[in-house]
mmCIF file of C-alpha atoms and ligand atoms in Angstrom:
data_model
loop_
_atom_site.group_PDB
_atom_site.id
_atom_site.type_symbol
_atom_site.label_atom_id
_atom_site.label_comp_id
_atom_site.label_asym_id
_atom_site.label_seq_id
_atom_site.Cartn_x
_atom_site.Cartn_y
_atom_site.Cartn_z
ATOM 1 C CA MET A 1 -8.364 0.032 13.441
ATOM 2 C CA THR A 2 -10.304 -1.390 10.522
ATOM 3 C CA GLN A 3 -11.021 2.002 8.945
ATOM 4 C CA ASN A 4 -8.810 3.162 6.126
ATOM 5 C CA ARG A 5 -10.085 6.690 5.636
ATOM 6 C CA ASP A 6 -6.761 8.230 4.738
ATOM 7 C CA ALA A 7 -4.910 5.597 2.724
ATOM 8 C CA ASP A 8 -1.984 7.940 2.075
ATOM 9 C CA ARG A 9 -1.148 8.084 5.760
ATOM 10 C CA THR A 10 -2.009 4.570 6.888
ATOM 11 C CA PRO A 11 0.705 3.463 9.300
ATOM 12 C CA VAL A 12 2.575 0.340 8.279
ATOM 13 C CA THR A 13 4.863 -2.005 10.159
ATOM 14 C CA VAL A 14 7.551 -3.952 8.318
ATOM 15 C CA VAL A 15 9.085 -6.958 10.085
ATOM 16 C CA GLY A 16 12.244 -8.262 8.431
ATOM 17 C CA LEU A 17 14.760 -5.901 6.865
ATOM 18 C CA GLY A 18 16.739 -8.207 4.635
ATOM 19 C CA LEU A 19 17.325 -7.151 1.046
ATOM 20 C CA MET A 20 13.620 -7.363 0.254
ATOM 21 C CA GLY A 21 12.263 -6.024 3.548
ATOM 22 C CA GLN A 22 14.442 -2.907 3.257
ATOM 23 C CA ALA A 23 13.071 -2.291 -0.244
ATOM 24 C CA LEU A 24 9.486 -2.733 1.009
ATOM 25 C CA ALA A 25 9.946 -0.340 3.930
ATOM 26 C CA GLY A 26 11.665 2.188 1.646
ATOM 27 C CA ALA A 27 8.729 2.104 -0.778
ATOM 28 C CA PHE A 28 6.201 2.671 2.031
ATOM 29 C CA LEU A 29 8.241 5.617 3.261
ATOM 30 C CA ARG A 30 8.489 7.140 -0.214
ATOM 31 C CA ALA A 31 4.698 6.821 -0.523
ATOM 32 C CA GLY A 32 4.287 8.808 2.716
ATOM 33 C CA HIS A 33 3.256 6.040 5.121
ATOM 34 C CA PRO A 34 4.422 6.346 8.713
ATOM 35 C CA THR A 35 6.552 3.188 8.843
ATOM 36 C CA THR A 36 7.649 1.237 11.890
ATOM 37 C CA VAL A 37 10.340 -1.368 11.346
ATOM 38 C CA TRP A 38 11.911 -4.215 13.255
ATOM 39 C CA ASN A 39 14.737 -6.563 12.355
ATOM 40 C CA ARG A 40 16.864 -9.060 14.288
ATOM 41 C CA THR A 41 19.948 -7.157 13.147
ATOM 42 C CA ALA A 42 18.870 -3.645 14.113
ATOM 43 C CA ALA A 43 21.662 -1.901 12.176
ATOM 44 C CA LYS A 44 19.908 -2.737 8.902
ATOM 45 C CA ALA A 45 17.255 -0.197 9.889
ATOM 46 C CA ASP A 46 19.735 2.725 9.863
ATOM 47 C CA PRO A 47 19.177 3.844 6.231
ATOM 48 C CA LEU A 48 15.421 3.610 6.765
ATOM 49 C CA ILE A 49 15.556 5.629 9.994
ATOM 50 C CA ALA A 50 17.389 8.282 7.988
ATOM 51 C CA GLN A 51 14.381 8.312 5.635
ATOM 52 C CA GLY A 52 11.915 8.711 8.509
ATOM 53 C CA ALA A 53 11.191 5.162 9.706
ATOM 54 C CA THR A 54 10.696 4.403 13.404
ATOM 55 C CA LEU A 55 12.703 1.493 14.798
ATOM 56 C CA ALA A 56 10.633 -0.461 17.341
ATOM 57 C CA ASP A 57 12.378 -1.650 20.506
ATOM 58 C CA SER A 58 10.888 -5.122 20.132
ATOM 59 C CA ILE A 59 8.976 -7.092 17.544
ATOM 60 C CA GLY A 60 5.940 -6.891 19.849
ATOM 61 C CA ASP A 61 6.119 -3.079 19.818
ATOM 62 C CA ALA A 62 6.436 -3.190 16.031
ATOM 63 C CA VAL A 63 3.323 -5.324 15.584
ATOM 64 C CA ALA A 64 1.389 -3.175 18.080
ATOM 65 C CA ALA A 65 2.333 0.036 16.268
ATOM 66 C CA GLY A 66 -0.349 -0.072 13.588
ATOM 67 C CA PRO A 67 -3.190 -1.859 11.838
ATOM 68 C CA LEU A 68 -1.147 -3.325 8.983
ATOM 69 C CA VAL A 69 1.846 -5.578 9.547
ATOM 70 C CA VAL A 70 3.944 -6.650 6.562
ATOM 71 C CA VAL A 71 6.341 -9.525 7.172
ATOM 72 C CA CYS A 72 9.202 -10.489 4.889
ATOM 73 C CA LEU A 73 11.574 -13.034 6.407
ATOM 74 C CA SER A 74 13.778 -15.843 5.093
ATOM 75 C CA ASP A 75 11.125 -18.520 5.452
ATOM 76 C CA TYR A 76 7.909 -19.483 7.253
ATOM 77 C CA ASP A 77 9.742 -21.242 10.081
ATOM 78 C CA THR A 78 11.442 -17.967 10.929
ATOM 79 C CA ALA A 79 8.159 -16.081 10.645
ATOM 80 C CA HIS A 80 6.455 -18.522 13.034
ATOM 81 C CA LYS A 81 9.336 -18.478 15.474
ATOM 82 C CA LEU A 82 9.037 -14.691 15.699
ATOM 83 C CA LEU A 83 5.272 -14.249 15.468
ATOM 84 C CA ASP A 84 3.811 -17.236 17.315
ATOM 85 C CA PRO A 85 4.523 -15.766 20.770
ATOM 86 C CA LEU A 86 2.706 -12.568 19.711
ATOM 87 C CA GLY A 87 -0.577 -14.136 18.601
ATOM 88 C CA GLU A 88 -2.823 -12.037 20.845
ATOM 89 C CA LEU A 89 -1.444 -8.815 19.322
ATOM 90 C CA LEU A 90 -2.869 -9.842 15.964
ATOM 91 C CA ASP A 91 -6.471 -9.307 17.076
ATOM 92 C CA GLY A 92 -8.021 -6.648 14.827
ATOM 93 C CA ARG A 93 -4.905 -6.296 12.697
ATOM 94 C CA THR A 94 -4.100 -7.403 9.187
ATOM 95 C CA LEU A 95 -0.986 -9.482 8.656
ATOM 96 C CA VAL A 96 0.460 -9.486 5.139
ATOM 97 C CA ASN A 97 3.079 -12.170 4.759
ATOM 98 C CA LEU A 98 5.418 -11.673 1.798
ATOM 99 C CA THR A 99 7.753 -14.479 2.876
ATOM 100 C CA SER A 100 8.170 -17.152 0.188
ATOM 101 C CA GLY A 101 6.713 -20.569 0.946
ATOM 102 C CA THR A 102 4.315 -23.275 -0.107
ATOM 103 C CA SER A 103 0.522 -23.461 -0.336
ATOM 104 C CA ALA A 104 0.360 -25.604 2.810
ATOM 105 C CA GLN A 105 2.408 -23.080 4.789
ATOM 106 C CA ALA A 106 0.136 -20.258 3.617
ATOM 107 C CA ARG A 107 -3.013 -22.121 4.681
ATOM 108 C CA GLU A 108 -1.565 -23.097 8.022
ATOM 109 C CA THR A 109 -0.485 -19.509 8.754
ATOM 110 C CA ALA A 110 -3.947 -18.244 7.781
ATOM 111 C CA GLU A 111 -5.496 -20.664 10.296
ATOM 112 C CA TRP A 112 -3.061 -19.513 12.962
ATOM 113 C CA ALA A 113 -3.914 -15.837 12.300
ATOM 114 C CA ALA A 114 -7.660 -16.556 12.339
ATOM 115 C CA ARG A 115 -7.342 -18.275 15.745
ATOM 116 C CA HIS A 116 -5.920 -14.994 17.055
ATOM 117 C CA GLY A 117 -8.541 -12.737 15.458
ATOM 118 C CA GLY A 118 -6.300 -11.362 12.712
ATOM 119 C CA ASP A 119 -6.938 -10.996 9.013
ATOM 120 C CA TYR A 120 -4.305 -12.659 6.884
ATOM 121 C CA LEU A 121 -3.187 -11.977 3.322
ATOM 122 C CA ASP A 122 -0.563 -14.215 1.809
ATOM 123 C CA GLY A 123 1.499 -12.503 -0.854
ATOM 124 C CA VAL A 124 4.273 -13.359 -3.252
ATOM 125 C CA ILE A 125 6.721 -10.937 -4.776
ATOM 126 C CA LEU A 126 7.611 -11.444 -8.426
ATOM 127 C CA ALA A 127 10.395 -8.877 -8.446
ATOM 128 C CA VAL A 128 13.865 -8.161 -7.144
ATOM 129 C CA PRO A 129 14.395 -5.488 -4.471
ATOM 130 C CA PRO A 130 15.333 -2.623 -6.858
ATOM 131 C CA GLY A 131 12.011 -3.174 -8.671
ATOM 132 C CA ILE A 132 9.894 -2.631 -5.542
ATOM 133 C CA GLY A 133 7.756 0.495 -5.824
ATOM 134 C CA THR A 134 8.127 0.574 -9.609
ATOM 135 C CA ALA A 135 6.378 -0.759 -12.707
ATOM 136 C CA ASP A 136 8.843 -3.677 -12.644
ATOM 137 C CA ALA A 137 7.248 -5.285 -9.588
ATOM 138 C CA ILE A 138 4.348 -7.728 -9.510
ATOM 139 C CA ILE A 139 2.904 -8.762 -6.141
ATOM 140 C CA LEU A 140 0.118 -11.339 -5.958
ATOM 141 C CA TYR A 141 -2.176 -11.627 -2.936
ATOM 142 C CA SER A 142 -4.691 -14.173 -1.696
ATOM 143 C CA GLY A 143 -6.929 -14.128 1.361
ATOM 144 C CA PRO A 144 -10.070 -12.262 2.434
ATOM 145 C CA ARG A 145 -11.241 -9.824 -0.236
ATOM 146 C CA ALA A 146 -12.324 -7.243 2.340
ATOM 147 C CA ALA A 147 -8.818 -7.077 3.834
ATOM 148 C CA PHE A 148 -7.255 -6.722 0.396
ATOM 149 C CA ASP A 149 -9.715 -3.996 -0.635
ATOM 150 C CA LEU A 150 -9.107 -2.111 2.609
ATOM 151 C CA TYR A 151 -5.352 -2.011 2.190
ATOM 152 C CA GLU A 152 -4.943 -2.169 -1.577
ATOM 153 C CA PRO A 153 -4.118 1.562 -1.845
ATOM 154 C CA VAL A 154 -1.329 1.086 0.714
ATOM 155 C CA LEU A 155 -0.021 -2.113 -0.872
ATOM 156 C CA ARG A 156 0.113 -0.351 -4.239
ATOM 157 C CA SER A 157 3.102 1.565 -2.850
ATOM 158 C CA LEU A 158 5.053 -1.674 -3.353
ATOM 159 C CA ALA A 159 4.054 -2.659 -6.870
ATOM 160 C CA GLU A 160 2.139 -1.099 -9.711
ATOM 161 C CA ALA A 161 0.856 -4.612 -10.518
ATOM 162 C CA THR A 162 -0.861 -5.361 -7.195
ATOM 163 C CA THR A 163 -3.084 -8.317 -8.012
ATOM 164 C CA TYR A 164 -5.744 -10.118 -5.983
ATOM 165 C CA LEU A 165 -6.086 -13.816 -6.840
ATOM 166 C CA GLY A 166 -8.942 -14.933 -4.587
ATOM 167 C CA GLY A 167 -9.995 -15.963 -1.102
ATOM 168 C CA ASP A 168 -8.069 -19.256 -0.953
ATOM 169 C CA HIS A 169 -4.858 -18.361 0.886
ATOM 170 C CA SER A 170 -2.867 -20.933 -1.063
ATOM 171 C CA LEU A 171 -3.330 -19.234 -4.434
ATOM 172 C CA SER A 172 -0.410 -16.838 -4.247
ATOM 173 C CA ALA A 173 2.116 -19.551 -3.325
ATOM 174 C CA LEU A 174 0.716 -21.725 -6.092
ATOM 175 C CA HIS A 175 1.219 -18.948 -8.657
ATOM 176 C CA ASP A 176 4.683 -18.251 -7.287
ATOM 177 C CA MET A 177 5.668 -21.883 -7.905
ATOM 178 C CA ALA A 178 4.242 -21.757 -11.432
ATOM 179 C CA VAL A 179 6.201 -18.622 -12.275
ATOM 180 C CA LEU A 180 9.399 -19.918 -10.648
ATOM 181 C CA GLY A 181 9.163 -23.094 -12.736
ATOM 182 C CA LEU A 182 8.787 -20.947 -15.838
ATOM 183 C CA MET A 183 11.755 -18.798 -14.838
ATOM 184 C CA TRP A 184 14.045 -21.794 -14.321
ATOM 185 C CA GLY A 185 12.859 -23.313 -17.597
ATOM 186 C CA VAL A 186 13.896 -20.170 -19.463
ATOM 187 C CA LEU A 187 17.146 -19.718 -17.530
ATOM 188 C CA ASN A 188 18.206 -23.352 -17.953
ATOM 189 C CA GLY A 189 17.474 -23.188 -21.671
ATOM 190 C CA PHE A 190 19.607 -20.056 -21.910
ATOM 191 C CA LEU A 191 22.461 -21.628 -19.940
ATOM 192 C CA GLN A 192 22.380 -24.820 -22.008
ATOM 193 C CA GLY A 193 22.576 -22.740 -25.186
ATOM 194 C CA ALA A 194 25.294 -20.491 -23.769
ATOM 195 C CA ALA A 195 27.360 -23.553 -22.785
ATOM 196 C CA LEU A 196 26.949 -25.068 -26.246
ATOM 197 C CA ARG A 197 27.891 -21.853 -28.016
ATOM 198 C CA GLY A 198 30.692 -21.319 -25.521
ATOM 199 C CA ALA A 199 32.177 -24.691 -26.453
ATOM 200 C CA ALA A 200 32.622 -23.187 -29.911
ATOM 201 C CA GLY A 201 34.140 -20.016 -28.443
ATOM 202 C CA ALA A 202 31.046 -17.815 -28.975
ATOM 203 C CA ASP A 203 30.414 -14.778 -26.770
ATOM 204 C CA PRO A 204 27.369 -15.241 -24.454
ATOM 205 C CA ALA A 205 26.275 -11.608 -24.933
ATOM 206 C CA ALA A 206 25.809 -12.175 -28.649
ATOM 207 C CA PHE A 207 23.324 -14.948 -27.801
ATOM 208 C CA VAL A 208 20.956 -12.608 -25.950
ATOM 209 C CA PRO A 209 19.191 -10.953 -28.936
ATOM 210 C CA LEU A 210 18.477 -14.393 -30.406
ATOM 211 C CA VAL A 211 17.110 -15.565 -27.054
ATOM 212 C CA ARG A 212 14.829 -12.539 -26.763
ATOM 213 C CA GLN A 213 13.449 -13.163 -30.229
ATOM 214 C CA GLY A 214 13.042 -16.896 -29.545
ATOM 215 C CA ILE A 215 11.157 -16.276 -26.291
ATOM 216 C CA GLY A 216 8.837 -13.885 -28.132
ATOM 217 C CA ILE A 217 8.109 -16.451 -30.838
ATOM 218 C CA VAL A 218 7.403 -19.250 -28.351
ATOM 219 C CA THR A 219 5.225 -16.931 -26.263
ATOM 220 C CA ASP A 220 3.040 -16.342 -29.310
ATOM 221 C CA TRP A 221 2.304 -20.092 -29.446
ATOM 222 C CA LEU A 222 0.911 -20.175 -25.919
ATOM 223 C CA PRO A 223 -2.718 -19.094 -26.479
ATOM 224 C CA GLY A 224 -3.171 -21.958 -28.953
ATOM 225 C CA TYR A 225 -1.520 -24.424 -26.584
ATOM 226 C CA ALA A 226 -3.658 -23.192 -23.684
ATOM 227 C CA GLN A 227 -6.801 -23.805 -25.710
ATOM 228 C CA GLN A 228 -5.669 -27.347 -26.570
ATOM 229 C CA ILE A 229 -4.853 -28.095 -22.922
ATOM 230 C CA ALA A 230 -8.329 -26.898 -21.910
ATOM 231 C CA GLU A 231 -9.979 -28.995 -24.642
ATOM 232 C CA GLY A 232 -7.772 -32.097 -24.193
ATOM 233 C CA THR A 233 -6.955 -32.471 -27.890
ATOM 234 C CA TYR A 234 -3.548 -31.725 -29.341
ATOM 235 C CA PRO A 235 -3.481 -31.451 -33.123
ATOM 236 C CA ALA A 236 -0.060 -30.267 -34.294
ATOM 237 C CA LEU A 237 -0.345 -26.489 -34.818
ATOM 238 C CA ASP A 238 3.290 -25.961 -35.687
ATOM 239 C CA ALA A 239 5.380 -29.130 -35.399
ATOM 240 C CA THR A 240 4.597 -32.705 -34.398
ATOM 241 C CA LEU A 241 5.970 -34.335 -31.246
ATOM 242 C CA ASP A 242 8.021 -36.602 -33.524
ATOM 243 C CA THR A 243 9.654 -33.550 -35.088
ATOM 244 C CA HIS A 244 10.409 -32.211 -31.597
ATOM 245 C CA ARG A 245 11.830 -35.593 -30.518
ATOM 246 C CA ALA A 246 14.188 -35.701 -33.488
ATOM 247 C CA ALA A 247 15.399 -32.177 -32.650
ATOM 248 C CA MET A 248 15.845 -33.152 -28.974
ATOM 249 C CA GLU A 249 18.100 -36.000 -30.077
ATOM 250 C CA HIS A 250 20.128 -33.476 -32.109
ATOM 251 C CA LEU A 251 20.478 -31.209 -29.069
ATOM 252 C CA ALA A 252 21.513 -34.095 -26.809
ATOM 253 C CA HIS A 253 23.978 -35.413 -29.384
ATOM 254 C CA GLU A 254 25.424 -31.958 -30.069
ATOM 255 C CA SER A 255 25.882 -31.391 -26.334
ATOM 256 C CA GLU A 256 27.602 -34.733 -25.816
ATOM 257 C CA SER A 257 29.861 -34.375 -28.835
ATOM 258 C CA ARG A 258 31.006 -30.929 -27.640
ATOM 259 C CA GLY A 259 31.595 -32.107 -24.073
ATOM 260 C CA VAL A 260 28.627 -30.131 -22.722
ATOM 261 C CA ASN A 261 26.185 -31.468 -20.106
ATOM 262 C CA ALA A 262 23.361 -33.333 -21.867
ATOM 263 C CA ASP A 263 21.250 -34.187 -18.777
ATOM 264 C CA LEU A 264 18.534 -31.641 -19.549
ATOM 265 C CA PRO A 265 18.076 -32.552 -23.240
ATOM 266 C CA ARG A 266 18.159 -36.264 -22.396
ATOM 267 C CA PHE A 267 15.511 -35.697 -19.695
ATOM 268 C CA LEU A 268 13.304 -33.788 -22.133
ATOM 269 C CA GLN A 269 13.739 -36.553 -24.654
ATOM 270 C CA ALA A 270 12.694 -39.219 -22.117
ATOM 271 C CA LEU A 271 9.618 -37.150 -21.196
ATOM 272 C CA ALA A 272 8.613 -36.762 -24.846
ATOM 273 C CA ASP A 273 9.180 -40.499 -25.462
ATOM 274 C CA ARG A 274 6.891 -41.301 -22.525
ATOM 275 C CA ALA A 275 4.275 -38.865 -23.855
ATOM 276 C CA VAL A 276 4.214 -40.661 -27.190
ATOM 277 C CA ALA A 277 4.188 -44.121 -25.589
ATOM 278 C CA ASP A 278 1.354 -43.205 -23.200
ATOM 279 C CA ARG A 279 -0.713 -41.744 -26.007
ATOM 280 C CA ALA A 280 -0.217 -44.979 -27.952
ATOM 281 C CA VAL A 281 -1.583 -46.998 -25.030
ATOM 282 C CA ALA A 282 -4.486 -44.599 -24.645
ATOM 283 C CA ASP A 283 -5.364 -44.869 -28.324
ATOM 284 C CA ARG A 284 -4.536 -48.335 -29.616
ATOM 285 C CA ALA A 285 -6.013 -47.445 -33.009
ATOM 286 C CA VAL A 286 -2.851 -45.502 -33.738
ATOM 287 C CA ALA A 287 -0.239 -48.217 -34.148
ATOM 288 C CA ASP A 288 2.868 -46.027 -34.028
ATOM 289 C CA GLY A 289 1.912 -43.942 -31.020
ATOM 290 C CA ARG A 290 0.789 -40.305 -31.063
ATOM 291 C CA GLY A 291 3.979 -38.728 -32.265
ATOM 292 C CA GLY A 292 1.790 -36.848 -34.714
ATOM 293 C CA ASP A 293 0.268 -34.838 -31.863
ATOM 294 C CA GLY A 294 1.515 -31.367 -31.134
ATOM 295 C CA TYR A 295 3.795 -30.425 -28.239
ATOM 296 C CA ALA A 296 0.873 -29.508 -25.962
ATOM 297 C CA ALA A 297 0.222 -33.262 -25.583
ATOM 298 C CA MET A 298 3.176 -33.207 -23.153
ATOM 299 C CA ILE A 299 0.803 -31.643 -20.575
ATOM 300 C CA GLU A 300 -0.340 -35.143 -19.710
ATOM 301 C CA GLN A 301 3.175 -35.995 -18.505
ATOM 302 C CA PHE A 302 3.305 -32.858 -16.350
ATOM 303 C CA ARG A 303 -0.116 -33.586 -14.844
ATOM 304 C CA LYS A 304 0.982 -36.946 -13.439
ATOM 305 C CA PRO A 305 3.027 -37.505 -10.268
ATOM 306 C CA SER A 306 6.700 -38.211 -10.953
ATOM 307 C CA ALA A 307 7.524 -41.859 -11.530
ATOM 308 C CA GLY A 308 7.803 -43.626 -8.150
ATOM 309 C CA ARG A 309 6.083 -40.770 -6.289
ATOM 310 C CA SER A 310 2.401 -41.404 -6.966
HETATM 311 P P1 NAP B 401 17.520 -11.865 3.247
HETATM 312 O O1 NAP B 401 18.197 -10.654 2.727
HETATM 313 O O2 NAP B 401 18.355 -13.064 3.502
HETATM 314 O O3 NAP B 401 16.758 -11.455 4.595
HETATM 315 C C1 NAP B 401 16.242 -12.431 5.465
HETATM 316 C C2 NAP B 401 15.498 -11.760 6.589
HETATM 317 O O4 NAP B 401 15.060 -12.789 7.512
HETATM 318 C C3 NAP B 401 16.334 -10.777 7.398
HETATM 319 O O5 NAP B 401 15.504 -9.774 7.902
HETATM 320 C C4 NAP B 401 16.859 -11.672 8.515
HETATM 321 O O6 NAP B 401 17.254 -10.968 9.666
HETATM 322 C C5 NAP B 401 15.607 -12.469 8.804
HETATM 323 N N1 NAP B 401 15.919 -13.704 9.539
HETATM 324 C C6 NAP B 401 16.463 -14.837 9.066
HETATM 325 N N2 NAP B 401 16.611 -15.756 10.054
HETATM 326 C C7 NAP B 401 16.154 -15.158 11.174
HETATM 327 C C8 NAP B 401 15.997 -15.582 12.523
HETATM 328 N N3 NAP B 401 16.364 -16.828 12.913
HETATM 329 N N4 NAP B 401 15.470 -14.724 13.425
HETATM 330 C C9 NAP B 401 15.101 -13.479 13.044
HETATM 331 N N5 NAP B 401 15.190 -13.014 11.778
HETATM 332 C C10 NAP B 401 15.710 -13.841 10.859
HETATM 333 O O7 NAP B 401 16.353 -12.338 2.276
HETATM 334 P P2 NAP B 401 15.443 -11.416 1.331
HETATM 335 O O8 NAP B 401 16.062 -11.362 -0.019
HETATM 336 O O9 NAP B 401 15.088 -10.152 2.042
HETATM 337 O O10 NAP B 401 14.169 -12.350 1.194
HETATM 338 C C11 NAP B 401 13.130 -12.335 2.166
HETATM 339 C C12 NAP B 401 11.938 -13.103 1.605
HETATM 340 O O11 NAP B 401 11.520 -12.468 0.382
HETATM 341 C C13 NAP B 401 12.268 -14.559 1.262
HETATM 342 O O12 NAP B 401 11.199 -15.391 1.606
HETATM 343 C C14 NAP B 401 12.461 -14.512 -0.244
HETATM 344 O O13 NAP B 401 12.195 -15.753 -0.882
HETATM 345 C C15 NAP B 401 11.447 -13.448 -0.637
HETATM 346 N N6 NAP B 401 11.777 -12.855 -1.943
HETATM 347 C C16 NAP B 401 13.006 -12.300 -2.139
HETATM 348 C C17 NAP B 401 13.321 -11.802 -3.393
HETATM 349 C C18 NAP B 401 14.663 -11.182 -3.667
HETATM 350 O O14 NAP B 401 14.961 -10.903 -4.843
HETATM 351 N N7 NAP B 401 15.495 -10.918 -2.656
HETATM 352 C C19 NAP B 401 12.365 -11.869 -4.441
HETATM 353 C C20 NAP B 401 11.118 -12.431 -4.183
HETATM 354 C C21 NAP B 401 10.824 -12.932 -2.938
HETATM 355 P P3 NAP B 401 18.788 -10.476 9.812
HETATM 356 O O15 NAP B 401 18.887 -9.247 8.938
HETATM 357 O O16 NAP B 401 18.939 -10.216 11.246
HETATM 358 O O17 NAP B 401 19.662 -11.605 9.307
#
């Protein structure tokens, strides 16, 4: 069961046929893998059966059907509720969990799998279902290297960018959180801008080319910021924190005067004010704070626990 001599025909089981699970099973089938599926609502398997999938009578039969079991359910609680009674079936198998969760949940599930003799890879999907099996999908994995190497050719059916992060099972969830935070940062910035422009009657679609260009420009700043974060010094490469703070006040004021929600700009402003105040305390030689630092100095605010939660 641990040999993977013919990767193209390795049997795969997919547990969970929601929007994502159906896309995963479909990609395995298209890549030629004999695919066994199970879902609480069995009717969701119908299109996959038409493509050649086998519907297992029970989740136990599904897990027992092959060496590689891919799980994609709503959350870890659901995964545990379904899998915990089947622990002994895991012996000698590899469980790949693509359910979204936290680092702690990934570690705890890895320990559970190890107690039952199973290999465990925790994975996160950075894609939407139509992207699965294409160049638009990124899937990150963490867990034992040997298990990843054994099944990498099979897992590549799901995403061209199939990336191994390391042996610590928590790494994929950690990266998922980092990318989700980035996504919401970009989306909230877009929505704030769209609301502001909308207050003046502007069409949101016309905003998109400007947003694309702006994201590209900011992205080009990142290598320099990353170097400063690593070195712990933040000379202004482009604009000082004081320049940013003045512009944040403009954004907050513009939002308020147009009747648009100013919570996000006011929050950013408060964070930048704290960054400058903290830097002033850290370096008393600079009487007026460190508003002359660059924006990367804000990292020190993000590194700390939230106020009242330390
Ligand atoms: P979904 O369409 O809501 O599917 C949820 C799945 O969980 C279904 O198979 C559902 O079974 C099953 N489930 C829920 N509660 C259950 C229970 N009590 N007992 C048995 N089965 C239960 O969600 P999805 O979009 O496929 O997402 C699945 C996972 O992928 C999530 O962790 C999500 O965060 C992650 N993900 C999704 C996307 C995306 O774009 N959709 C992207 C990245 C990651 P039924 O069909 O019987 O309800």
